[in-house]
CSV table of N, CA and C and ligand atoms in Angstrom, one decimal:
chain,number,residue,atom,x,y,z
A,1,UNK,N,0.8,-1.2,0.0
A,1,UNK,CA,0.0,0.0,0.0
A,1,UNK,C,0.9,1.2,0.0
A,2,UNK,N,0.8,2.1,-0.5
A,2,UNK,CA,1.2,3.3,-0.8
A,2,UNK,C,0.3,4.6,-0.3
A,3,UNK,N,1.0,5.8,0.3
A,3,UNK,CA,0.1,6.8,0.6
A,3,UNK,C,0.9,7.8,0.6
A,4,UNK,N,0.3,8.9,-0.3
A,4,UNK,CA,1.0,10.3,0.0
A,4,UNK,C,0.7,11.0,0.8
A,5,UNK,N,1.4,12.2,1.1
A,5,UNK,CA,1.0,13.3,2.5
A,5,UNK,C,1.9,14.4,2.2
A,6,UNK,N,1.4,15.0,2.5
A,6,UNK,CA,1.5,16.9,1.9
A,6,UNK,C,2.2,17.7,2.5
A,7,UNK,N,2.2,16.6,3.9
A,7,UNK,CA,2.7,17.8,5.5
A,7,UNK,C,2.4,17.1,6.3
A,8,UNK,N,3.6,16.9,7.6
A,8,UNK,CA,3.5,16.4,8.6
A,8,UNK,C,1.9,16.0,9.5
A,9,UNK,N,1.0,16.8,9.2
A,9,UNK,CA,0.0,16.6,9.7
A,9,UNK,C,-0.3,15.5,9.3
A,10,UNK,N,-0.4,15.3,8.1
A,10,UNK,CA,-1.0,14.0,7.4
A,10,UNK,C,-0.2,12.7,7.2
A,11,UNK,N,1.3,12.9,7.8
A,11,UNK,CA,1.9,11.4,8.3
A,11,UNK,C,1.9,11.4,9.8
A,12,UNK,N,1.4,12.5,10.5
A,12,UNK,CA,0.7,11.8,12.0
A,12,UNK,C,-0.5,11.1,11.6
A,13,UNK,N,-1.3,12.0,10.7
A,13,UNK,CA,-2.7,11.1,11.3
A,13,UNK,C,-2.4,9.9,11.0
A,14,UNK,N,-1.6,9.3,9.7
A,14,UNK,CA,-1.6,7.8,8.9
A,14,UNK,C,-1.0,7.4,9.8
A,15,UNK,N,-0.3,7.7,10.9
A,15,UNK,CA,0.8,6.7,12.3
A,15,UNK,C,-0.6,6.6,12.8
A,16,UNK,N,-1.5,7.7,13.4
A,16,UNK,CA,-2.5,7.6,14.2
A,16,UNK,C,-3.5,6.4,13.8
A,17,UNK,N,-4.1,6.8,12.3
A,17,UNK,CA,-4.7,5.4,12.0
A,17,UNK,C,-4.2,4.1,12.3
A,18,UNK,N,-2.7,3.9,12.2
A,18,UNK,CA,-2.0,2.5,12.3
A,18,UNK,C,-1.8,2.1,13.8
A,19,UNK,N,-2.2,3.1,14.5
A,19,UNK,CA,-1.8,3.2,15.9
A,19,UNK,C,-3.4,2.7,16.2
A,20,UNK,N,-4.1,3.4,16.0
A,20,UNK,CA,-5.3,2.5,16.3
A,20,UNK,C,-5.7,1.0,16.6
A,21,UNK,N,-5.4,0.7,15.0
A,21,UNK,CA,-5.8,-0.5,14.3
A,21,UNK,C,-4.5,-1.7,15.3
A,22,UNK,N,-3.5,-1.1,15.4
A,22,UNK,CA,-2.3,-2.3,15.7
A,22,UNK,C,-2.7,-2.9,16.6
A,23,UNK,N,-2.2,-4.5,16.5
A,23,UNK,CA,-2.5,-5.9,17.1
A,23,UNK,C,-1.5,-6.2,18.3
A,24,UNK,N,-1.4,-6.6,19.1
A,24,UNK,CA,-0.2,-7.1,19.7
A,24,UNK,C,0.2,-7.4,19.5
A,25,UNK,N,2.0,-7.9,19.7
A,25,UNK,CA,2.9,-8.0,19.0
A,25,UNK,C,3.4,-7.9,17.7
A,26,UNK,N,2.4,-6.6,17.4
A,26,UNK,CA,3.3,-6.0,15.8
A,26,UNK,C,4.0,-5.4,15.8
A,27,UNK,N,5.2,-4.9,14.8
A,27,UNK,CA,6.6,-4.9,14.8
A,27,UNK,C,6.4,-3.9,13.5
A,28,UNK,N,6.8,-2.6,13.9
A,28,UNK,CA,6.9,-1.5,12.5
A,28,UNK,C,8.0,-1.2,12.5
A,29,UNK,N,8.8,-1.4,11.2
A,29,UNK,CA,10.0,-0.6,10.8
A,29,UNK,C,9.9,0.2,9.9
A,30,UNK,N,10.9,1.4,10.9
A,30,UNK,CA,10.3,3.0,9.4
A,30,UNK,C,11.9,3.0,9.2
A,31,UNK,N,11.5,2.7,8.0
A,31,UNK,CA,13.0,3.2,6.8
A,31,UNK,C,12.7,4.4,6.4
A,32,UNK,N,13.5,5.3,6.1
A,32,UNK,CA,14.1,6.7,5.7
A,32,UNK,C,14.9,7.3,6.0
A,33,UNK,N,15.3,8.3,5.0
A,33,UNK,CA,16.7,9.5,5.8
A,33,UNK,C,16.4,9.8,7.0
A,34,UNK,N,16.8,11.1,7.5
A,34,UNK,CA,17.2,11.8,8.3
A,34,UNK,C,16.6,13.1,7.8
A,35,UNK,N,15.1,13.2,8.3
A,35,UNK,CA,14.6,14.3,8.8
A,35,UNK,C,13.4,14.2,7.8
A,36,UNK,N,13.3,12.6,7.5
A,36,UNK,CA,12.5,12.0,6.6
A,36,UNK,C,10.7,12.2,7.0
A,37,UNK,N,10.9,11.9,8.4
A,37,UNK,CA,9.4,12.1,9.1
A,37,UNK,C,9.0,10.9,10.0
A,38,UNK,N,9.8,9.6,10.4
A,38,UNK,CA,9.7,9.0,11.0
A,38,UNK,C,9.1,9.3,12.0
A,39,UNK,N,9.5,10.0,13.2
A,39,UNK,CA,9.3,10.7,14.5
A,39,UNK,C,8.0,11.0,14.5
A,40,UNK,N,7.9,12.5,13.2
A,40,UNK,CA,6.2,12.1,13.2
A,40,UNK,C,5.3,11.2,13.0
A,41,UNK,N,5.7,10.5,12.2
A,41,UNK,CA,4.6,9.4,12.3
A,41,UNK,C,4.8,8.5,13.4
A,42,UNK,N,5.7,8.4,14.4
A,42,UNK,CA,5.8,7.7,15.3
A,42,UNK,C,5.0,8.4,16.3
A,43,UNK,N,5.1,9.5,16.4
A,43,UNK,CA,4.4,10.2,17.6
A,43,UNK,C,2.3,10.0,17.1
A,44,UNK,N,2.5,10.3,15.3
A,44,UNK,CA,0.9,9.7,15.5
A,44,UNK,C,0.8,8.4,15.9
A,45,UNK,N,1.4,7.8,15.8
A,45,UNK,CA,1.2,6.0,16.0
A,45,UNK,C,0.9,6.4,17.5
A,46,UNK,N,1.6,6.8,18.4
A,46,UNK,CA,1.6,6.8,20.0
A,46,UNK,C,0.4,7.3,20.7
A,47,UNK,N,-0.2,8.6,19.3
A,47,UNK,CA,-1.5,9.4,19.9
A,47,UNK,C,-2.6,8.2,19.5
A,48,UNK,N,-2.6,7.4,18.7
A,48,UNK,CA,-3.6,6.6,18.4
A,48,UNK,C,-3.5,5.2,19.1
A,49,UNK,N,-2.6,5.2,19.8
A,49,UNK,CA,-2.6,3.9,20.8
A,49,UNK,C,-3.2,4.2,22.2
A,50,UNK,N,-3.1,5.9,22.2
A,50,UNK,CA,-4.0,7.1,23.6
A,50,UNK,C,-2.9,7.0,24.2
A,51,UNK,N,-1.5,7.4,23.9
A,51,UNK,CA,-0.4,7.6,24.8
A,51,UNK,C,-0.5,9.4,24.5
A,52,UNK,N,-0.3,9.7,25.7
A,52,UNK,CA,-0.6,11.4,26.5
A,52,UNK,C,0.6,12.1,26.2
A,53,UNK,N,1.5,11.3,26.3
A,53,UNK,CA,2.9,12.3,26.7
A,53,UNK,C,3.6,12.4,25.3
A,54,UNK,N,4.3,13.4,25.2
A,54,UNK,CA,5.3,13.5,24.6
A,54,UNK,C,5.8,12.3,23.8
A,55,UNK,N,5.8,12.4,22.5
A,55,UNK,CA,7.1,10.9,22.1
A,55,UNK,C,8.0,12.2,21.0
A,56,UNK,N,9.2,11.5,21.9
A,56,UNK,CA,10.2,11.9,20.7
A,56,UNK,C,11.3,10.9,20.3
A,57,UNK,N,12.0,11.3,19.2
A,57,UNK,CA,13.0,10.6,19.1
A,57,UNK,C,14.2,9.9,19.6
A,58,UNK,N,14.4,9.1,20.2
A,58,UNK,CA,15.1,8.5,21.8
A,58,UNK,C,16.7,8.1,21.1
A,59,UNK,N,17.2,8.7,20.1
A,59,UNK,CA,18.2,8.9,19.9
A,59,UNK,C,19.1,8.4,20.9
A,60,UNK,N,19.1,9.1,21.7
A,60,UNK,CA,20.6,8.7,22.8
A,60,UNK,C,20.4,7.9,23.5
A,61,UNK,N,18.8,6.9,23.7
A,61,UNK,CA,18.5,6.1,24.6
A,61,UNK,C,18.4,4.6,23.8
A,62,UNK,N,18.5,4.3,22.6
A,62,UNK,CA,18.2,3.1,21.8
A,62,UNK,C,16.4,2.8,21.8
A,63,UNK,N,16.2,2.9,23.0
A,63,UNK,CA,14.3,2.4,23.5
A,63,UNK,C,13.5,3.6,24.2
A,64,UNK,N,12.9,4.0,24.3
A,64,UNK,CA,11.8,4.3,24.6
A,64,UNK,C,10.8,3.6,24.9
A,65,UNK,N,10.0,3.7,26.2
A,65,UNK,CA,8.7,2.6,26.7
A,65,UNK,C,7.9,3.7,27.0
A,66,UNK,N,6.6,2.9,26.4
A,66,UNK,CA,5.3,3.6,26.6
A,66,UNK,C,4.6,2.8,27.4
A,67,UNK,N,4.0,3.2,28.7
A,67,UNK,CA,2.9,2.0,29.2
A,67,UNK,C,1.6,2.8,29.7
A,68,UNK,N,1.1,3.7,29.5
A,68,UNK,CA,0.0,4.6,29.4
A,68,UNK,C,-0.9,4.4,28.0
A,69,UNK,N,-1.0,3.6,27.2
A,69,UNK,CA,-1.7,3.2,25.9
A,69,UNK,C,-2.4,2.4,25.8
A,70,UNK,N,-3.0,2.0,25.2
A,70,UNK,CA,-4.1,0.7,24.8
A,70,UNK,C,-2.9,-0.6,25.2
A,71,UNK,N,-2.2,-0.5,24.0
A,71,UNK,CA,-0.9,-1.3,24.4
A,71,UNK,C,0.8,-0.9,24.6
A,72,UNK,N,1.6,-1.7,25.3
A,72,UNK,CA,2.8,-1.3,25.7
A,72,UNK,C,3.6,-0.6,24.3
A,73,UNK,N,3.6,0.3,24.4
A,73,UNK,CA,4.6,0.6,22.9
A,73,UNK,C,6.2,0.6,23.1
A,74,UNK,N,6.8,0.1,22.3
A,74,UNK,CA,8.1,-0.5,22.8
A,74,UNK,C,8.5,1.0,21.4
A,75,UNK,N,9.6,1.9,21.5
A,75,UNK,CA,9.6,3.1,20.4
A,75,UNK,C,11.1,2.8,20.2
A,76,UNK,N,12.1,2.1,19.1
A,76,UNK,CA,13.9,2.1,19.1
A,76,UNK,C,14.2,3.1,18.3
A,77,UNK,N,15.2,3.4,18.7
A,77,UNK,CA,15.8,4.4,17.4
A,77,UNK,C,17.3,3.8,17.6
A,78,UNK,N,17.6,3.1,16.4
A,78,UNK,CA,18.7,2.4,16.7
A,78,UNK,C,20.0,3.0,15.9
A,79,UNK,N,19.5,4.6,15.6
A,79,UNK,CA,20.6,5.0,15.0
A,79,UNK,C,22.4,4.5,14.6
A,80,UNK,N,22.2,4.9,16.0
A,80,UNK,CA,23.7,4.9,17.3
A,80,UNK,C,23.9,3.4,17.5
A,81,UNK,N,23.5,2.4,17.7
A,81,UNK,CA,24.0,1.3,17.7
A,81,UNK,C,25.3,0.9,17.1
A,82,UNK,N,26.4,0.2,18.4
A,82,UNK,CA,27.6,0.0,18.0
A,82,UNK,C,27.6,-1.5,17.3
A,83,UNK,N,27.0,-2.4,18.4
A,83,UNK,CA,27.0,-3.9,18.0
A,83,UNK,C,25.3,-4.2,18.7
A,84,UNK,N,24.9,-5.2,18.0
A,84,UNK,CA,23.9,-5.9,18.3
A,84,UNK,C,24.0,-6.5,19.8
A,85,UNK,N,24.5,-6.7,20.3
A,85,UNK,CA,24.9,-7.1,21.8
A,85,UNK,C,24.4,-5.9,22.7
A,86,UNK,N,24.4,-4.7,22.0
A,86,UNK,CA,23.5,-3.4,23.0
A,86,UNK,C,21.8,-4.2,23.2
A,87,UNK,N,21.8,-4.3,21.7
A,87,UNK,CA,20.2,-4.8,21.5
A,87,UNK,C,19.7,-6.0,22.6
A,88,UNK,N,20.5,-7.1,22.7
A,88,UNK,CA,20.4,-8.3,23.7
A,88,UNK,C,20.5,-7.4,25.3
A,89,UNK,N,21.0,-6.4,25.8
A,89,UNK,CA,21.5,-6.0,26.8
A,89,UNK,C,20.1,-5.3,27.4
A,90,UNK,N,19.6,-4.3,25.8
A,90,UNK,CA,18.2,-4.1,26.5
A,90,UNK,C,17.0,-4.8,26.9
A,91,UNK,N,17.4,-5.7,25.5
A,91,UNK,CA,16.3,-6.8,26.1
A,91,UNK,C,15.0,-7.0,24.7
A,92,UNK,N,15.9,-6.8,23.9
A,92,UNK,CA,14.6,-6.9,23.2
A,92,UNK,C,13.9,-8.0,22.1
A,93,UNK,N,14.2,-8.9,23.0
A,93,UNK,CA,13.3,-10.2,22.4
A,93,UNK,C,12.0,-10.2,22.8
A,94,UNK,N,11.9,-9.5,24.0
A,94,UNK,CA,10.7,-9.4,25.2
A,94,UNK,C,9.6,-8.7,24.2
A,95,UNK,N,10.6,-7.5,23.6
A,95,UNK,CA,9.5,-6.3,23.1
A,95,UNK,C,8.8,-6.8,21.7
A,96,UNK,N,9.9,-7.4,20.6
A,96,UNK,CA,9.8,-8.0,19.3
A,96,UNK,C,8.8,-9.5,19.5
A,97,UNK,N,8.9,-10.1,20.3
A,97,UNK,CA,7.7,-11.1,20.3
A,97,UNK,C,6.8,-11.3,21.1
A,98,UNK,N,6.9,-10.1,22.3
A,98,UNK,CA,5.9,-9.3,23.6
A,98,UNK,C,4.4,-9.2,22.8
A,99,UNK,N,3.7,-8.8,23.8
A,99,UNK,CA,2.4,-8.2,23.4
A,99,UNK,C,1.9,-6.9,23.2
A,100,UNK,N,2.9,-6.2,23.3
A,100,UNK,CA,3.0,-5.1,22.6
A,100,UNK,C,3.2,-4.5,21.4
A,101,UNK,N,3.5,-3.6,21.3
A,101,UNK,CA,3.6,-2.8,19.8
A,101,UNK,C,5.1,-2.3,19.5
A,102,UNK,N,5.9,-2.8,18.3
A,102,UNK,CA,7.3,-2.0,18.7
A,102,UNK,C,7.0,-0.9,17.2
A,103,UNK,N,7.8,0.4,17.3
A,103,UNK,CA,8.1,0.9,16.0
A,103,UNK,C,10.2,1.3,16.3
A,104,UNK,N,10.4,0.9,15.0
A,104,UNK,CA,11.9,0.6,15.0
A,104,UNK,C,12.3,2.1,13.6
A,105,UNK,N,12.9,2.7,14.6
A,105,UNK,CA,13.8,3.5,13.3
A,105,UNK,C,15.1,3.2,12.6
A,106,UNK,N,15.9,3.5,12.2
A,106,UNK,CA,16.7,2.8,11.6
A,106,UNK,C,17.0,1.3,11.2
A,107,UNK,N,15.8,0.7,11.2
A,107,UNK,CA,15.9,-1.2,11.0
A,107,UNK,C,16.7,-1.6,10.1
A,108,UNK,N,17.3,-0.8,9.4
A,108,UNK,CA,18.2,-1.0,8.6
A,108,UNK,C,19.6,-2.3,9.4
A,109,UNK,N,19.9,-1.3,10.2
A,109,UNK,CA,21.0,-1.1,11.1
A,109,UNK,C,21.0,-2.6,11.8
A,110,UNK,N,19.8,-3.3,12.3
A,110,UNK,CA,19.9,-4.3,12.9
A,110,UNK,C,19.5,-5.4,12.0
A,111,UNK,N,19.6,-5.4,11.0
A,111,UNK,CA,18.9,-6.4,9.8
A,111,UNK,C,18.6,-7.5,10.5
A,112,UNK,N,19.4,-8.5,11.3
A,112,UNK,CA,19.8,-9.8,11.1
A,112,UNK,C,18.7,-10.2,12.4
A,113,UNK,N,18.4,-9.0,13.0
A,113,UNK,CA,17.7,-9.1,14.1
A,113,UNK,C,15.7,-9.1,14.0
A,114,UNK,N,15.4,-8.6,13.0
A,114,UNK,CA,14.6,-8.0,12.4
A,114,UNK,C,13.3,-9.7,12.8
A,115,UNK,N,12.3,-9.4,13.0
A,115,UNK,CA,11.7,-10.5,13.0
A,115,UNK,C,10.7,-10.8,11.5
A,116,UNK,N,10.3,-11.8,11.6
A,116,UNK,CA,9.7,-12.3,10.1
A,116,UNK,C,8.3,-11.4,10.0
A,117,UNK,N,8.2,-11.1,11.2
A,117,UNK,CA,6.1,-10.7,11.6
A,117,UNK,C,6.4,-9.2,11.7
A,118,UNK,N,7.9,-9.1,11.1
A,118,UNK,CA,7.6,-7.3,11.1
A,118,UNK,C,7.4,-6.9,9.6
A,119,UNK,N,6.4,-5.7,9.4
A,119,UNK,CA,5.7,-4.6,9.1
A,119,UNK,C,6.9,-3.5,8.3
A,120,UNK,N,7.1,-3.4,6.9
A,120,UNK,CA,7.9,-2.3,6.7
A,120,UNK,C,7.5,-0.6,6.3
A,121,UNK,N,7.9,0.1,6.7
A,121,UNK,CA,6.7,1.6,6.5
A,121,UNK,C,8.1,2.3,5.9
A,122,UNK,N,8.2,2.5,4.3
A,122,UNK,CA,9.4,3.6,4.2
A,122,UNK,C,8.6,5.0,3.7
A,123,UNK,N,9.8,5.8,4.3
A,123,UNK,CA,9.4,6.9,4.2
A,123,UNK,C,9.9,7.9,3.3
A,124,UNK,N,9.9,8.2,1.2
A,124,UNK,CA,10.9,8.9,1.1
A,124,UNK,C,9.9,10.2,0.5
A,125,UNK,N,11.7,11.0,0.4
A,125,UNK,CA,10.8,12.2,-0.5
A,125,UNK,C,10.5,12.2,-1.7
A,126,UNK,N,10.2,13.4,-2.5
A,126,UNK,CA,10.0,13.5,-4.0
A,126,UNK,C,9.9,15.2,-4.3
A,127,UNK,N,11.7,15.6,-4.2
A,127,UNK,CA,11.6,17.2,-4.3
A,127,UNK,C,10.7,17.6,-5.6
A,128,UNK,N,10.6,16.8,-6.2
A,128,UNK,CA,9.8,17.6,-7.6
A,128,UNK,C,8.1,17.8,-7.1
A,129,UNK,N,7.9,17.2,-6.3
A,129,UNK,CA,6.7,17.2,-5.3
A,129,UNK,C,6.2,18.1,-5.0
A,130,UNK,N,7.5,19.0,-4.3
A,130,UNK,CA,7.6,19.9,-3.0
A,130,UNK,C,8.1,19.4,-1.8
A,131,UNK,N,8.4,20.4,-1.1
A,131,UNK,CA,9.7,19.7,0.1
A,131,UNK,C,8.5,19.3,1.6
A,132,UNK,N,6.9,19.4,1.4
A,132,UNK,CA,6.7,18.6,2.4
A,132,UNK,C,5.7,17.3,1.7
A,133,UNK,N,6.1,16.8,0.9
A,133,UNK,CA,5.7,15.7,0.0
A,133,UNK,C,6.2,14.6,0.5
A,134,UNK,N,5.6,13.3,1.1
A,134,UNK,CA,6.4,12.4,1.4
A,134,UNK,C,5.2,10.6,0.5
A,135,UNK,N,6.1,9.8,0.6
A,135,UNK,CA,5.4,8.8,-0.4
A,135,UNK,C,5.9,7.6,1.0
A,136,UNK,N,4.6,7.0,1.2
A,136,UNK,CA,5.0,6.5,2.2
A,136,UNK,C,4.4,4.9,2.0
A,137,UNK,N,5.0,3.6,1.5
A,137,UNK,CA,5.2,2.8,1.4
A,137,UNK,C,5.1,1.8,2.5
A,138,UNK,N,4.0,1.0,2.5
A,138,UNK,CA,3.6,-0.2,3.6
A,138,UNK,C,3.6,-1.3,3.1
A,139,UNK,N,4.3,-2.8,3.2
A,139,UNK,CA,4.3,-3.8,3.3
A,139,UNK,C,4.5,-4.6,4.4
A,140,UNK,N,4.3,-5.6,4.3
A,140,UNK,CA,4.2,-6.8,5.6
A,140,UNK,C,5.0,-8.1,5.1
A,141,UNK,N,6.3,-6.9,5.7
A,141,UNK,CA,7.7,-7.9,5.5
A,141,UNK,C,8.5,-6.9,5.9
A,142,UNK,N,9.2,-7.3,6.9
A,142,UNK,CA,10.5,-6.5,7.2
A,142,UNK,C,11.3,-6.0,6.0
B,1,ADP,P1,13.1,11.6,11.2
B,1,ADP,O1,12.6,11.0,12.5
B,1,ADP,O2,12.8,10.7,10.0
B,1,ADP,O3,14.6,11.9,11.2
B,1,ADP,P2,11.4,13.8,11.9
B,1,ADP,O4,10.0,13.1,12.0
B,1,ADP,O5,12.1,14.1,13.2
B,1,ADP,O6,12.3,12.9,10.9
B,1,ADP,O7,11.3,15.1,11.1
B,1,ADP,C1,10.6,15.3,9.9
B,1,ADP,C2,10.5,16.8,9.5
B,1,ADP,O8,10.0,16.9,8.2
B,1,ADP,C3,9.7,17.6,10.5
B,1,ADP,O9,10.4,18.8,10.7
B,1,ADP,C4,8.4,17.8,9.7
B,1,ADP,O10,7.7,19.0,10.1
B,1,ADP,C5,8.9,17.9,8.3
B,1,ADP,N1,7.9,17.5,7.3
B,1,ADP,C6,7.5,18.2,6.2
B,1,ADP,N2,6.6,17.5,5.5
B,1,ADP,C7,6.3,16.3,6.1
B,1,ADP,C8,5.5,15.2,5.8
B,1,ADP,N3,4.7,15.2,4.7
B,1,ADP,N4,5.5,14.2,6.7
B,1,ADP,C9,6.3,14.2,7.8
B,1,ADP,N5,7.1,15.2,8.1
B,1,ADP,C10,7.2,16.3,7.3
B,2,MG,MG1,13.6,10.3,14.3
Protein backbone atom coordinates (compact mmCIF):
# COMPACT_ATOMS: atom_id res chain seq x y z
CA UNK A 1 0.00 0.00 0.00
CA UNK A 2 1.17 3.30 -0.82
CA UNK A 3 0.09 6.84 0.61
CA UNK A 4 1.00 10.32 0.01
CA UNK A 5 0.97 13.30 2.50
CA UNK A 6 1.49 16.94 1.86
CA UNK A 7 2.71 17.82 5.49
CA UNK A 8 3.54 16.37 8.57
CA UNK A 9 -0.01 16.56 9.71
CA UNK A 10 -1.03 13.99 7.37
CA UNK A 11 1.95 11.39 8.33
CA UNK A 12 0.65 11.85 12.05
CA UNK A 13 -2.72 11.09 11.35
CA UNK A 14 -1.59 7.79 8.95
CA UNK A 15 0.79 6.70 12.30
CA UNK A 16 -2.47 7.63 14.15
CA UNK A 17 -4.70 5.36 12.02
CA UNK A 18 -2.00 2.54 12.31
CA UNK A 19 -1.84 3.18 15.94
CA UNK A 20 -5.34 2.50 16.33
CA UNK A 21 -5.79 -0.55 14.30
CA UNK A 22 -2.33 -2.32 15.69
CA UNK A 23 -2.46 -5.88 17.15
CA UNK A 24 -0.22 -7.09 19.74
CA UNK A 25 2.88 -7.98 18.98
CA UNK A 26 3.29 -6.00 15.82
CA UNK A 27 6.65 -4.93 14.83
CA UNK A 28 6.90 -1.53 12.52
CA UNK A 29 9.96 -0.62 10.76
CA UNK A 30 10.32 2.97 9.44
CA UNK A 31 12.98 3.20 6.84
CA UNK A 32 14.07 6.74 5.68
CA UNK A 33 16.69 9.47 5.76
CA UNK A 34 17.18 11.85 8.30
CA UNK A 35 14.61 14.30 8.76
CA UNK A 36 12.46 12.00 6.60
CA UNK A 37 9.36 12.07 9.09
CA UNK A 38 9.72 9.01 11.02
CA UNK A 39 9.32 10.66 14.45
CA UNK A 40 6.22 12.08 13.23
CA UNK A 41 4.65 9.39 12.32
CA UNK A 42 5.85 7.74 15.33
CA UNK A 43 4.36 10.20 17.58
CA UNK A 44 0.87 9.73 15.49
CA UNK A 45 1.19 5.98 15.99
CA UNK A 46 1.56 6.78 20.02
CA UNK A 47 -1.54 9.39 19.94
CA UNK A 48 -3.62 6.64 18.39
CA UNK A 49 -2.60 3.94 20.79
CA UNK A 50 -3.96 7.12 23.62
CA UNK A 51 -0.38 7.63 24.79
CA UNK A 52 -0.57 11.35 26.46
CA UNK A 53 2.88 12.29 26.70
CA UNK A 54 5.33 13.52 24.63
CA UNK A 55 7.06 10.93 22.06
CA UNK A 56 10.21 11.95 20.73
CA UNK A 57 13.00 10.64 19.09
CA UNK A 58 15.08 8.46 21.76
CA UNK A 59 18.17 8.87 19.87
CA UNK A 60 20.60 8.66 22.81
CA UNK A 61 18.51 6.11 24.65
CA UNK A 62 18.16 3.13 21.76
CA UNK A 63 14.32 2.38 23.49
CA UNK A 64 11.84 4.30 24.62
CA UNK A 65 8.71 2.61 26.68
CA UNK A 66 5.30 3.63 26.57
CA UNK A 67 2.85 2.02 29.23
CA UNK A 68 -0.03 4.63 29.41
CA UNK A 69 -1.74 3.25 25.92
CA UNK A 70 -4.11 0.73 24.78
CA UNK A 71 -0.89 -1.31 24.44
CA UNK A 72 2.78 -1.25 25.71
CA UNK A 73 4.59 0.60 22.93
CA UNK A 74 8.12 -0.49 22.83
CA UNK A 75 9.64 3.06 20.44
CA UNK A 76 13.86 2.10 19.12
CA UNK A 77 15.79 4.39 17.44
CA UNK A 78 18.74 2.41 16.72
CA UNK A 79 20.60 4.95 15.00
CA UNK A 80 23.70 4.92 17.34
CA UNK A 81 24.01 1.33 17.72
CA UNK A 82 27.61 0.01 18.01
CA UNK A 83 26.98 -3.86 17.95
CA UNK A 84 23.95 -5.89 18.29
CA UNK A 85 24.86 -7.10 21.81
CA UNK A 86 23.51 -3.42 23.01
CA UNK A 87 20.24 -4.80 21.55
CA UNK A 88 20.35 -8.26 23.70
CA UNK A 89 21.52 -6.01 26.83
CA UNK A 90 18.22 -4.07 26.46
CA UNK A 91 16.27 -6.82 26.10
CA UNK A 92 14.62 -6.94 23.18
CA UNK A 93 13.26 -10.18 22.44
CA UNK A 94 10.70 -9.37 25.15
CA UNK A 95 9.53 -6.33 23.11
CA UNK A 96 9.78 -8.01 19.32
CA UNK A 97 7.66 -11.07 20.32
CA UNK A 98 5.88 -9.32 23.60
CA UNK A 99 2.43 -8.16 23.40
CA UNK A 100 2.98 -5.07 22.64
CA UNK A 101 3.64 -2.75 19.82
CA UNK A 102 7.25 -1.95 18.70
CA UNK A 103 8.07 0.88 16.05
CA UNK A 104 11.93 0.58 15.00
CA UNK A 105 13.83 3.53 13.27
CA UNK A 106 16.73 2.85 11.55
CA UNK A 107 15.92 -1.19 11.01
CA UNK A 108 18.22 -1.05 8.57
CA UNK A 109 20.95 -1.05 11.09
CA UNK A 110 19.88 -4.30 12.86
CA UNK A 111 18.90 -6.44 9.83
CA UNK A 112 19.81 -9.77 11.14
CA UNK A 113 17.70 -9.14 14.09
CA UNK A 114 14.64 -8.03 12.41
CA UNK A 115 11.70 -10.52 13.04
CA UNK A 116 9.65 -12.28 10.05
CA UNK A 117 6.06 -10.71 11.55
CA UNK A 118 7.56 -7.33 11.11
CA UNK A 119 5.68 -4.62 9.10
CA UNK A 120 7.86 -2.27 6.69
CA UNK A 121 6.73 1.61 6.48
CA UNK A 122 9.42 3.56 4.21
CA UNK A 123 9.43 6.85 4.22
CA UNK A 124 10.86 8.92 1.14
CA UNK A 125 10.82 12.24 -0.52
CA UNK A 126 10.01 13.47 -3.98
CA UNK A 127 11.59 17.23 -4.33
CA UNK A 128 9.83 17.63 -7.56
CA UNK A 129 6.74 17.16 -5.29
CA UNK A 130 7.61 19.88 -2.99
CA UNK A 131 9.66 19.69 0.08
CA UNK A 132 6.72 18.56 2.39
CA UNK A 133 5.73 15.66 -0.04
CA UNK A 134 6.43 12.38 1.41
CA UNK A 135 5.40 8.75 -0.37
CA UNK A 136 5.00 6.45 2.23
CA UNK A 137 5.24 2.76 1.38
CA UNK A 138 3.60 -0.17 3.62
CA UNK A 139 4.30 -3.79 3.27
CA UNK A 140 4.18 -6.75 5.64
CA UNK A 141 7.68 -7.88 5.51
CA UNK A 142 10.46 -6.49 7.24
P1 LIG B 1 13.10 11.56 11.19
O1 LIG B 1 12.60 10.98 12.49
O2 LIG B 1 12.78 10.70 10.00
O3 LIG B 1 14.56 11.92 11.23
P2 LIG B 1 11.38 13.78 11.88
O4 LIG B 1 10.05 13.14 11.99
O5 LIG B 1 12.11 14.08 13.16
O6 LIG B 1 12.33 12.92 10.91
O7 LIG B 1 11.28 15.14 11.09
C1 LIG B 1 10.55 15.29 9.89
C2 LIG B 1 10.54 16.78 9.52
O8 LIG B 1 9.96 16.95 8.23
C3 LIG B 1 9.71 17.59 10.49
O9 LIG B 1 10.36 18.84 10.69
C4 LIG B 1 8.39 17.78 9.73
O10 LIG B 1 7.73 18.99 10.10
C5 LIG B 1 8.86 17.86 8.29
N1 LIG B 1 7.86 17.46 7.30
C6 LIG B 1 7.48 18.17 6.21
N2 LIG B 1 6.57 17.52 5.48
C7 LIG B 1 6.34 16.34 6.11
C8 LIG B 1 5.49 15.23 5.81
N3 LIG B 1 4.70 15.18 4.72
N4 LIG B 1 5.49 14.19 6.68
C9 LIG B 1 6.30 14.21 7.77
N5 LIG B 1 7.13 15.23 8.10
C10 LIG B 1 7.16 16.29 7.27
MG1 LIG C 1 13.63 10.35 14.27
Amino acid sequence: MTVETNGPQETFQLGERLGKEAAPGSVFCLYGDLGVGKTVFSQGFAHGLGIEGPVNSPTFTILQQYEDGRLPLYHFDVYRIGDVEEMEEIGYEDCFYGDGVCLIEWPERIRELLPEHAVSIRIEKDLERGFDYRRITIKEEA
